[in-house]
Coordinates of C-alpha atoms in Angstrom, one line a residue:
Chain N
M1 CA 355.1 101.8 117.4
R2 CA 358.1 102.2 119.6
T3 CA 359.4 104.9 117.3
I4 CA 356.1 106.8 117.5
T5 CA 356.0 106.6 121.3
L6 CA 359.6 107.8 121.5
G7 CA 358.9 110.6 119.1
T8 CA 355.8 111.9 120.8
A9 CA 357.6 111.7 124.2
I10 CA 360.5 113.8 122.9
L11 CA 358.1 116.2 121.3
G12 CA 356.1 116.6 124.5
S13 CA 359.2 117.3 126.6
I14 CA 360.7 120.0 124.3
C15 CA 357.3 121.6 123.9
G16 CA 356.8 121.6 127.7
M17 CA 360.2 123.2 128.3
L18 CA 359.8 126.0 125.8
G19 CA 356.1 126.3 126.5
S20 CA 356.9 127.4 130.0
F21 CA 358.8 130.4 128.6
A22 CA 355.9 131.3 126.3
V23 CA 353.4 131.1 129.1
L24 CA 355.5 133.2 131.5
R25 CA 356.1 135.8 128.8
K26 CA 352.3 136.0 128.4
Q27 CA 352.8 134.9 124.8
S28 CA 350.6 131.9 125.1
L29 CA 349.1 132.5 121.7
L30 CA 352.4 132.9 120.0
G31 CA 352.5 129.2 119.5
D32 CA 349.1 129.2 117.9
A33 CA 350.1 132.0 115.5
I34 CA 353.4 130.4 114.6
S35 CA 352.0 127.0 113.9
H36 CA 349.3 128.4 111.6
A37 CA 351.9 130.7 110.0
A38 CA 354.0 127.6 109.1
L39 CA 351.3 126.2 106.8
P40 CA 352.0 128.4 103.7
G41 CA 355.7 127.5 104.1
I42 CA 354.8 123.8 103.7
A43 CA 352.6 124.5 100.6
I44 CA 355.2 126.7 99.0
A45 CA 358.0 124.1 99.7
F46 CA 355.9 121.5 98.0
L47 CA 355.1 123.8 95.0
I48 CA 358.8 124.6 94.5
T49 CA 360.3 121.1 94.9
G50 CA 357.3 118.9 94.1
T51 CA 358.5 116.5 96.8
K52 CA 356.6 115.2 99.8
E53 CA 359.8 114.6 101.7
T54 CA 358.9 115.6 105.2
N55 CA 362.2 117.3 105.9
V56 CA 362.0 119.6 102.9
L57 CA 358.4 120.6 103.8
L58 CA 359.4 121.3 107.4
I59 CA 362.2 123.6 106.2
G60 CA 359.5 125.5 104.4
A61 CA 357.4 125.5 107.6
L62 CA 360.4 126.7 109.6
I63 CA 361.0 129.6 107.3
S64 CA 357.4 130.8 107.2
G65 CA 357.1 130.2 110.9
L66 CA 360.1 132.3 111.7
L67 CA 358.8 135.0 109.3
G68 CA 355.5 135.0 111.1
A69 CA 357.1 135.2 114.5
F70 CA 359.3 138.1 113.7
W71 CA 356.6 140.0 111.9
I72 CA 354.6 139.7 115.1
R73 CA 357.5 141.1 117.0
G74 CA 358.0 143.9 114.5
I75 CA 354.3 144.8 114.5
T76 CA 354.2 145.1 118.3
K77 CA 357.4 147.1 118.4
R78 CA 356.7 149.5 115.6
T79 CA 353.0 150.2 115.8
H80 CA 350.7 151.0 118.6
L81 CA 348.9 147.6 118.1
K82 CA 348.9 145.2 121.1
S83 CA 350.4 141.8 120.8
D84 CA 347.1 140.0 120.7
T85 CA 346.1 142.0 117.7
A86 CA 349.4 141.3 116.0
L87 CA 349.1 137.5 116.8
G88 CA 345.6 137.4 115.5
L89 CA 346.5 139.2 112.3
I90 CA 349.5 137.0 111.5
L91 CA 347.7 133.8 112.4
S92 CA 344.7 134.4 110.1
I93 CA 346.6 136.0 107.2
F94 CA 349.2 133.2 107.0
F95 CA 346.7 130.5 107.6
G96 CA 344.3 131.9 105.0
F97 CA 347.2 132.1 102.5
G98 CA 348.2 128.5 103.4
M99 CA 344.7 127.1 102.9
L100 CA 344.5 129.0 99.6
L101 CA 347.7 127.3 98.4
L102 CA 346.5 123.9 99.6
T103 CA 343.3 124.1 97.6
Y104 CA 345.3 125.3 94.6
I105 CA 347.6 122.3 95.0
Q106 CA 344.6 119.9 95.2
K107 CA 343.4 121.2 91.9
Q108 CA 346.7 120.5 90.1
P109 CA 346.1 117.4 88.0
N110 CA 349.6 115.9 88.4
A111 CA 350.0 116.4 92.2
N112 CA 349.3 113.7 94.6
Q113 CA 348.3 116.2 97.2
S114 CA 346.8 113.9 99.9
G115 CA 350.1 113.9 101.9
L116 CA 349.9 117.6 102.7
D117 CA 346.7 117.3 104.7
K118 CA 348.5 115.5 107.5
F119 CA 350.0 118.8 108.6
L120 CA 346.6 120.2 109.4
F121 CA 345.8 117.6 112.1
G122 CA 349.0 115.7 112.3
Q123 CA 349.6 112.0 111.6
A124 CA 351.9 110.4 114.2
A125 CA 351.9 107.2 112.2
T126 CA 354.1 108.8 109.5
L127 CA 356.9 109.3 112.0
L128 CA 360.1 107.5 110.9
S129 CA 363.0 106.7 113.1
R130 CA 365.2 109.3 111.4
D131 CA 362.5 111.9 112.2
V132 CA 362.7 110.9 115.8
W133 CA 366.5 111.1 115.7
F134 CA 366.3 114.6 114.4
M135 CA 363.8 115.5 117.1
A136 CA 366.1 114.1 119.7
S137 CA 369.1 116.0 118.5
V138 CA 367.2 119.3 118.3
T139 CA 365.9 118.7 121.8
F140 CA 369.4 118.0 123.0
V141 CA 370.7 121.3 121.5
C142 CA 367.8 123.1 123.0
L143 CA 368.5 121.7 126.4
C144 CA 372.2 122.7 126.2
V145 CA 371.2 126.3 125.2
L146 CA 368.7 126.4 128.0
L147 CA 371.3 125.3 130.6
L148 CA 373.9 127.7 129.2
F149 CA 371.7 130.8 129.1
W150 CA 369.5 129.9 132.0
K151 CA 370.4 133.0 133.9
E152 CA 369.8 135.2 130.9
F153 CA 366.5 133.6 130.0
K154 CA 365.3 134.0 133.6
I155 CA 366.1 137.7 133.9
L156 CA 364.6 138.5 130.4
L157 CA 361.4 136.7 131.4
F158 CA 361.1 138.5 134.7
D159 CA 362.4 142.0 134.0
A160 CA 363.6 142.7 130.4
D161 CA 364.3 146.4 131.0
Y162 CA 366.4 145.7 134.0
A163 CA 368.3 143.0 132.1
K164 CA 369.1 145.7 129.5
T165 CA 370.5 148.1 132.1
L166 CA 372.8 145.3 133.3
G167 CA 374.3 145.2 129.8
F168 CA 372.6 142.1 128.4
N169 CA 371.7 142.1 124.8
T170 CA 368.0 141.4 125.4
K171 CA 367.2 141.4 121.7
F172 CA 369.6 138.5 121.2
I173 CA 368.1 136.5 124.1
D174 CA 364.6 137.3 122.9
I175 CA 365.4 136.1 119.3
L176 CA 367.0 132.9 120.7
I177 CA 363.9 132.0 122.8
T178 CA 361.5 132.8 119.9
S179 CA 363.6 130.8 117.4
F180 CA 363.6 127.7 119.6
I181 CA 359.8 128.0 120.1
V182 CA 359.4 128.2 116.3
L183 CA 361.7 125.1 116.0
A184 CA 359.7 123.1 118.5
I185 CA 356.4 123.9 116.8
V186 CA 357.7 123.0 113.4
L187 CA 358.9 119.7 114.8
G188 CA 355.5 119.0 116.1
L189 CA 353.6 119.8 113.0
Q190 CA 353.9 116.3 111.5
T191 CA 352.7 114.6 114.7
V192 CA 350.1 117.0 116.1
G193 CA 349.3 119.3 113.3
V194 CA 348.9 123.0 112.7
V195 CA 345.6 123.4 114.5
L196 CA 346.4 121.6 117.8
M197 CA 350.0 122.4 118.1
S198 CA 349.6 125.3 120.5
A199 CA 348.0 123.0 123.1
M200 CA 351.2 121.0 123.2
L201 CA 353.1 124.1 124.0
L202 CA 350.7 125.5 126.6
A203 CA 349.0 122.6 128.4
P204 CA 352.1 121.1 130.1
A205 CA 353.4 124.5 131.1
A206 CA 350.0 125.6 132.5
A207 CA 349.7 122.4 134.5
A208 CA 353.3 122.7 135.8
R209 CA 352.8 126.3 136.9
Q210 CA 350.2 125.0 139.4
W211 CA 352.6 122.8 141.3
T212 CA 355.6 125.0 141.9
N213 CA 357.0 128.4 142.6
S214 CA 360.4 127.8 141.0
L215 CA 361.1 128.4 137.4
G216 CA 363.5 125.5 137.2
V217 CA 361.1 123.0 138.7
M218 CA 358.3 124.4 136.4
V219 CA 360.4 123.8 133.3
V220 CA 361.3 120.2 134.4
L221 CA 357.7 119.4 135.4
A222 CA 356.4 120.8 132.1
A223 CA 358.8 118.6 130.2
I224 CA 357.7 115.5 132.2
F225 CA 354.0 116.3 131.7
G226 CA 354.5 116.8 128.0
A227 CA 356.5 113.6 127.6
T228 CA 353.9 111.6 129.6
S229 CA 351.1 113.1 127.6
G230 CA 352.9 111.9 124.5
V231 CA 353.4 108.4 125.7
L232 CA 349.9 107.9 127.2
G233 CA 348.3 109.6 124.1
T234 CA 350.1 107.3 121.7
A235 CA 349.3 104.2 123.8
I236 CA 345.6 105.1 124.0
S237 CA 345.3 105.9 120.3
A238 CA 347.1 102.6 119.4
S239 CA 344.8 100.5 121.6
Q240 CA 341.7 101.9 120.0
N241 CA 341.1 101.6 116.3
N242 CA 341.2 104.7 114.2
L243 CA 341.8 107.2 116.9
S244 CA 344.3 109.8 115.6
T245 CA 347.2 110.3 117.9
G246 CA 347.6 114.1 117.9
P247 CA 344.1 114.9 119.4
V248 CA 344.5 112.1 122.0
I249 CA 347.8 113.5 123.1
V250 CA 346.3 116.9 123.5
L251 CA 343.4 115.6 125.4
V252 CA 345.7 113.7 127.8
A253 CA 347.6 117.0 128.3
A254 CA 344.3 118.6 129.0
V255 CA 343.6 116.1 131.7
F256 CA 346.9 117.0 133.3
V257 CA 345.8 120.7 133.3
I258 CA 342.4 120.0 134.8
F259 CA 343.8 117.7 137.5
S260 CA 346.4 120.4 138.3
F261 CA 343.9 123.2 138.5
I262 CA 341.8 121.2 141.0
F263 CA 344.4 119.3 143.1
S264 CA 347.5 121.5 143.3
P265 CA 348.1 122.1 147.1
S266 CA 348.9 125.8 146.9
R267 CA 347.0 127.1 143.8
G268 CA 344.4 124.4 143.3
L269 CA 340.7 125.0 143.5
L270 CA 340.0 122.1 145.9
F271 CA 342.6 123.2 148.6
R272 CA 341.7 126.8 148.2
Q273 CA 338.1 125.9 149.0
I274 CA 339.2 123.8 152.0
R275 CA 341.3 126.6 153.3
F276 CA 338.4 129.0 152.9
I277 CA 336.1 126.8 154.9
Q278 CA 338.8 126.3 157.5
N279 CA 339.3 130.0 157.8
R280 CA 335.6 130.6 158.3
K281 CA 335.5 128.0 161.0
D282 CA 338.5 129.6 162.7
L283 CA 336.7 133.0 162.5
E284 CA 333.7 131.6 164.3
L285 CA 335.9 130.3 167.1
H286 CA 337.7 133.6 167.3
K287 CA 334.4 135.5 167.5
T288 CA 333.4 133.4 170.5
L289 CA 336.8 133.7 172.1
A290 CA 336.8 137.5 171.6
F291 CA 333.4 137.7 173.4
M292 CA 334.8 135.6 176.3
F293 CA 337.8 137.8 176.4
E294 CA 335.6 140.9 176.9
I295 CA 333.9 139.2 179.8
A296 CA 337.2 137.9 181.3
Q297 CA 338.8 141.3 181.0
D298 CA 336.3 142.8 183.6
H299 CA 337.8 140.6 186.3
E300 CA 341.1 140.9 188.0
N301 CA 341.7 137.2 187.8
I302 CA 341.5 136.3 184.1
S303 CA 340.8 132.7 184.9
H304 CA 337.7 133.6 187.0
P305 CA 335.0 131.0 186.1
H306 CA 331.8 132.2 184.4
A307 CA 328.6 130.4 183.6
V308 CA 328.3 128.8 180.2
K309 CA 324.7 130.3 180.2
I310 CA 325.9 133.8 179.7
L311 CA 327.3 132.8 176.3
N312 CA 323.9 131.5 175.2
N313 CA 322.7 134.8 174.0
F314 CA 325.8 135.3 171.9
H315 CA 325.5 134.7 168.2
G316 CA 328.4 132.5 167.1
F317 CA 328.3 130.2 170.1
T318 CA 327.6 126.5 170.1
R319 CA 328.6 123.7 172.5
K320 CA 330.9 122.5 169.7
T321 CA 332.9 125.7 169.6
L322 CA 333.3 125.4 173.4
G323 CA 334.8 122.0 173.0
K324 CA 337.2 123.1 170.3
L325 CA 338.4 126.1 172.3
E326 CA 339.0 123.7 175.2
A327 CA 340.9 121.4 173.0
K328 CA 343.2 124.3 172.0
E329 CA 343.7 125.0 175.8
Y330 CA 342.3 128.5 175.4
I331 CA 339.7 127.9 178.0
S332 CA 338.9 125.2 180.5
V333 CA 335.3 124.0 181.1
K334 CA 334.1 122.6 184.5
G335 CA 330.5 121.5 184.6
Q336 CA 328.4 124.6 183.6
M337 CA 331.3 127.0 184.2
W338 CA 334.1 128.1 181.8
S339 CA 337.2 130.1 182.6
M340 CA 339.9 131.5 180.3
T341 CA 343.5 130.1 180.5
P342 CA 346.4 132.6 180.3
K343 CA 347.2 131.1 176.9
G344 CA 343.7 131.8 175.7
Y345 CA 343.8 135.3 177.2
H346 CA 347.0 136.1 175.4
F347 CA 345.8 134.8 172.1
A348 CA 342.5 136.7 172.3
A349 CA 344.3 139.9 173.3
N350 CA 346.4 139.7 170.1
L351 CA 343.6 138.3 167.9
Y352 CA 343.3 141.5 165.8
N353 CA 346.8 142.6 166.1
Q354 CA 348.1 142.0 162.6
Q355 CA 351.8 142.6 163.5
T356 CA 352.0 139.6 165.7
N357 CA 350.1 137.3 163.4
E358 CA 352.1 138.3 160.4
D359 CA 355.4 137.4 162.0
E360 CA 354.4 133.7 162.3
Chain Y
M1 CA 382.2 175.8 147.8
K2 CA 384.8 173.7 146.2
P3 CA 384.0 172.3 142.8
Q4 CA 382.5 168.8 143.0
K5 CA 383.1 165.8 140.7
I6 CA 380.3 165.4 138.2
A7 CA 378.9 161.9 138.5
I8 CA 376.2 162.2 135.8
A9 CA 376.3 164.6 132.9
V10 CA 373.4 164.7 130.5
D11 CA 373.8 166.7 127.4
D12 CA 371.0 168.0 125.0
L13 CA 368.9 164.9 125.7
T14 CA 365.7 164.8 123.6
V15 CA 363.2 162.0 123.5
A16 CA 360.0 161.9 121.4
Y17 CA 357.2 159.4 120.9
N18 CA 356.0 159.9 117.4
Y19 CA 356.2 163.6 116.8
K20 CA 355.5 164.8 120.4
P21 CA 358.6 165.6 122.4
V22 CA 358.5 164.0 125.8
L23 CA 361.9 165.4 126.9
W24 CA 363.2 168.5 125.3
D25 CA 366.9 169.4 125.3
I26 CA 367.8 168.3 128.8
D27 CA 371.1 169.3 130.2
L28 CA 372.1 168.1 133.7
A29 CA 375.3 168.0 135.7
I30 CA 374.7 166.0 138.8
P31 CA 377.5 166.1 141.3
E32 CA 378.9 163.1 143.1
G33 CA 377.4 162.2 146.4
V34 CA 374.0 163.9 146.2
L35 CA 370.6 162.5 146.9
M36 CA 368.5 164.1 144.1
A37 CA 364.8 164.2 143.5
I38 CA 363.3 164.6 140.1
V39 CA 359.9 166.3 140.5
G40 CA 357.3 167.3 138.0
P41 CA 353.7 166.8 137.1
N42 CA 352.3 163.6 135.5
G43 CA 353.6 163.2 132.0
A44 CA 356.5 165.5 132.6
G45 CA 358.9 162.8 131.5
K46 CA 360.5 161.9 134.8
S47 CA 360.5 158.1 134.2
T48 CA 361.4 158.7 130.6
L49 CA 364.4 160.8 131.7
I50 CA 365.8 157.9 133.8
K51 CA 365.0 155.3 131.2
S52 CA 366.7 157.2 128.5
I53 CA 369.8 157.8 130.7
L54 CA 369.9 154.0 131.2
G55 CA 369.5 153.2 127.6
I56 CA 366.1 151.5 128.0
I57 CA 364.5 154.2 125.7
D58 CA 366.5 155.5 122.7
P59 CA 366.7 159.2 122.7
I60 CA 366.5 161.0 119.3
A61 CA 369.4 163.3 120.4
G62 CA 371.8 163.9 123.2
S63 CA 374.4 162.0 125.2
V64 CA 374.9 160.7 128.7
A65 CA 378.3 160.5 130.5
I66 CA 378.9 158.7 133.7
Y67 CA 382.1 160.0 135.4
G68 CA 383.1 161.5 132.1
K69 CA 382.8 158.3 130.0
P70 CA 379.9 157.1 127.9
Y71 CA 377.2 155.2 129.8
D72 CA 377.8 152.0 127.8
K73 CA 381.3 151.7 129.2
Q74 CA 380.2 152.5 132.8
R75 CA 377.2 150.2 133.2
K76 CA 378.7 148.5 136.2
L77 CA 378.7 151.7 138.1
V78 CA 375.0 152.2 137.7
G79 CA 372.2 150.5 139.6
Y80 CA 368.5 150.7 138.8
V81 CA 365.3 150.3 140.7
P82 CA 362.4 150.2 138.2
Q83 CA 358.8 151.0 139.1
K84 CA 357.3 148.1 141.1
G85 CA 354.4 147.7 138.7
S86 CA 356.7 147.1 135.7
V87 CA 357.1 143.3 136.4
D88 CA 354.8 140.4 136.9
W89 CA 355.0 139.5 140.6
D90 CA 353.4 136.2 140.0
F91 CA 356.6 135.0 138.4
P92 CA 357.7 131.7 139.9
T93 CA 360.7 132.8 141.9
T94 CA 361.7 133.8 145.4
A95 CA 362.8 137.1 147.0
L96 CA 366.4 135.9 147.2
D97 CA 366.4 134.9 143.6
V98 CA 365.2 138.3 142.5
V99 CA 367.9 140.0 144.5
M100 CA 370.5 137.7 143.1
M101 CA 369.7 139.2 139.6
G102 CA 371.5 142.3 140.8
T103 CA 374.7 140.3 140.5
Y104 CA 374.1 139.1 137.0
G105 CA 375.6 142.2 135.4
S106 CA 379.0 141.8 137.0
L107 CA 378.9 138.1 136.2
G108 CA 378.3 138.7 132.5
W109 CA 377.1 136.1 130.0
I110 CA 376.7 132.4 130.8
K111 CA 378.5 132.4 134.2
R112 CA 376.3 131.2 137.0
P113 CA 375.9 133.0 140.3
G114 CA 377.8 131.2 143.0
K115 CA 378.5 131.4 146.8
K116 CA 379.9 135.0 146.5
E117 CA 376.8 136.2 144.7
R118 CA 374.5 134.5 147.1
K119 CA 376.3 136.1 150.0
T120 CA 376.0 139.6 148.4
A121 CA 372.3 139.0 147.8
L122 CA 371.7 137.9 151.4
E123 CA 373.6 140.9 152.7
S124 CA 371.5 143.2 150.5
L125 CA 368.3 141.6 151.8
E126 CA 369.5 142.1 155.3
K127 CA 370.1 145.8 154.6
V128 CA 366.5 146.3 153.6
G129 CA 365.2 144.2 156.6
M130 CA 363.9 141.4 154.4
L131 CA 366.3 138.5 155.3
A132 CA 363.4 136.6 157.0
F133 CA 361.5 136.6 153.7
K134 CA 364.4 135.3 151.5
D135 CA 362.6 132.1 150.5
R136 CA 359.2 133.7 150.1
Q137 CA 357.5 133.4 146.7
I138 CA 357.5 137.0 145.5
S139 CA 353.7 137.1 144.9
Q140 CA 353.3 136.4 148.7
L141 CA 355.0 139.7 149.6
S142 CA 353.2 142.9 150.3
G143 CA 353.7 145.9 148.1
G144 CA 356.1 147.5 150.5
Q145 CA 358.1 144.3 150.8
Q146 CA 358.2 144.0 147.0
Q147 CA 359.6 147.5 146.8
R148 CA 362.3 146.6 149.3
V149 CA 363.2 143.5 147.3
F150 CA 363.7 145.7 144.3
L151 CA 365.9 148.0 146.4
A152 CA 367.9 145.1 147.6
R153 CA 368.4 143.9 144.1
A154 CA 369.9 147.3 143.2
L155 CA 372.1 147.2 146.3
A156 CA 373.4 143.8 145.2
Q157 CA 374.7 145.6 142.1
D158 CA 377.1 147.5 144.4
A159 CA 376.9 150.5 142.1
A160 CA 378.3 154.1 142.5
I161 CA 375.2 155.7 141.1
Y162 CA 371.5 154.6 141.6
F163 CA 368.5 155.5 139.6
M164 CA 365.1 154.8 141.3
D165 CA 361.7 155.2 139.7
E166 CA 359.2 156.1 142.4
P167 CA 360.5 153.9 145.2
F168 CA 357.9 155.4 147.6
Q169 CA 354.9 154.6 145.4
G170 CA 352.2 152.7 147.3
V171 CA 354.3 151.9 150.4
D172 CA 353.2 152.6 154.0
A173 CA 354.9 155.1 156.3
T174 CA 357.1 152.6 158.0
T175 CA 358.5 151.3 154.7
E176 CA 359.0 154.8 153.4
I177 CA 361.1 155.7 156.5
A178 CA 363.1 152.4 156.0
I179 CA 363.7 153.2 152.4
I180 CA 364.8 156.8 152.9
N181 CA 367.2 155.7 155.7
I182 CA 368.8 153.3 153.2
L183 CA 369.1 156.1 150.6
K184 CA 370.7 158.4 153.2
E185 CA 373.1 155.6 154.1
L186 CA 374.0 155.3 150.4
R187 CA 374.7 159.0 150.2
K188 CA 376.8 158.8 153.3
A189 CA 378.9 156.1 151.6
G190 CA 379.5 158.6 148.8
K191 CA 377.0 157.2 146.3
T192 CA 374.9 159.3 144.0
V193 CA 371.2 158.6 144.1
V194 CA 368.6 159.9 141.7
V195 CA 365.0 159.4 142.6
V196 CA 361.8 160.1 140.8
H197 CA 359.6 161.6 143.5
H198 CA 356.0 162.6 143.8
D199 CA 355.5 163.9 147.3
L200 CA 356.6 167.6 147.3
Q201 CA 356.1 167.9 151.0
T202 CA 359.0 165.6 151.8
V203 CA 361.5 167.0 149.3
P204 CA 363.3 169.3 151.7
E205 CA 363.4 166.6 154.4
Y206 CA 364.7 163.8 152.2
F207 CA 366.8 165.3 149.5
D208 CA 369.7 167.7 149.2
W209 CA 369.5 168.2 145.4
V210 CA 366.5 168.6 143.2
T211 CA 365.6 168.8 139.5
F212 CA 362.3 170.4 138.4
L213 CA 361.2 168.8 135.1
N214 CA 358.3 169.4 132.8
V215 CA 359.3 168.2 129.4
K216 CA 362.0 170.9 129.6
K217 CA 364.3 171.2 132.6
I218 CA 363.0 174.0 134.7
A219 CA 365.7 174.2 137.3
T220 CA 368.3 172.0 139.0
G221 CA 370.5 172.5 142.0
P222 CA 370.6 172.3 145.8
V223 CA 367.3 172.0 147.5
K224 CA 368.1 174.9 149.8
E225 CA 368.7 177.3 146.9
I226 CA 366.1 176.4 144.3
F227 CA 363.2 174.6 146.1
N228 CA 361.0 177.6 146.1
D229 CA 357.5 178.7 145.1
D230 CA 358.8 180.3 142.0
N231 CA 360.2 177.1 140.5
L232 CA 357.2 175.0 141.8
T233 CA 354.9 177.4 140.0
K234 CA 356.9 177.3 136.9
T235 CA 356.9 173.5 136.9
Y236 CA 353.3 172.7 137.9
G237 CA 351.7 175.8 136.4
I238 CA 349.7 176.6 139.5
N239 CA 350.5 178.6 142.6
Y240 CA 352.0 176.2 145.2
K241 CA 352.6 178.7 148.0
V242 CA 349.8 177.5 150.3
S243 CA 350.4 173.7 150.1
I244 CA 354.2 173.9 150.7
Q245 CA 354.1 176.2 153.6
Q246 CA 351.7 174.1 155.6

């Protein structure tokens, strides 16, 4: 149990980190294509060696995953096809071939094939402590590479052409990132499975993007979200009978995404709506203030008192707006008369002057 | 006129997508210290010319020399301002961070930008009048401000030669004046600046050197000598007399 929790946490964090890069490169579906492309590798590795040793099968997955990833790269570079087409093609061709091999293996009389199914939907329970050690070391290496080439990764993600003119070998950086993404996916196949693996890559990154405008913070947050999803998912699936771990982890990650979409202060739907309503209220106030400004302008003394009555025919006016304007010290109200303060006059005069507002 | 040093020499440059030539046999000798416009109709290969000089696009033939040596060896002398639309401005980073990227080239692999690079970036931001926006998320900048950030990034490269791909695209009159003033400053400091430009009306006012391009090179030289109806007609295929004299 502890092993599994640790394993899913590590998996979640490495997927979160690398997923941030995939999301920012607009290669969200790359993960999906690669994980599906890994399936025939697993089947072929089994056919050749006849073993169900996870490490051997995962080497097969790694090879066919890499093959798929670089074919996608090649297709988009050398043909006029867009990357979504290339991704779709590689995904379905490799997956189709993998399924074909799986059914072939199932029909072999001697083979005990049931073990291969776990790679389709994942089976966290099969994680051994040496699997977790392996995951941890890969994550450590990945972290080192990330820190070492941080600057190079960042500039490639933002502006690859420019990076090239500065003399960076963009092809090398690109291959480095892609290889690590493939590696992370292959690591996750045993736990989460071919079908759901891309969610592990994308969900933490998508959630993290909502909370920050800094690449570094985004990568760290995505790693934390991923790890937390792993831990919570494992705990929930363990507390309920027969809930398989992979889907639960993915669902927990999805909850992170939904929560972030709604509650993020700068990008979330909730605060956006609140800001929208606030703006509309402000606009109503401004409308009334602008009308008052027009009246006040006609007098030499801007603070000359006027009857509240003359506002009554005006559209946006209510007693409440009057109170709000007074609270902001834009006007002062005495009985049935209002007068504009110098502060209010100045504000109203510059209300539609964008230059002054923008400097704030 | 005394012979000037040639900053950029382009020799027989030819670029093709599939079988269709985009640039055909371009020869250019751009003297040091000029502010040069590349003009030509849409699809004339203006951006492609810059990109193939910079090695972003591989030409099928030809060579480029910067101060007499191959471009690969002279990268540090060359700054680049790409088209604003070529990147995703929703990328999670700040204006200062983008400008800092201009120093990455001289840093080389792995080394992190430090205090010196930060100072360079801040100075560059100040030159383009964007210092107040240094911590602003880049998606929160207006189009003109984004263009200035790109310009500042190139300034941070502290290059001798600058290539700029339509720096005036989609900016308002104030920004355009600010940008052209910076370009003129660069020229005053002895830098060579090559600009892909669309507005023919402003060519005589802004630039002192011009290249007419339409797949082939039509003409190149001082604006005073070659910016005339004849070359405009040859480049654009229609009579430009009326529009230019206005």
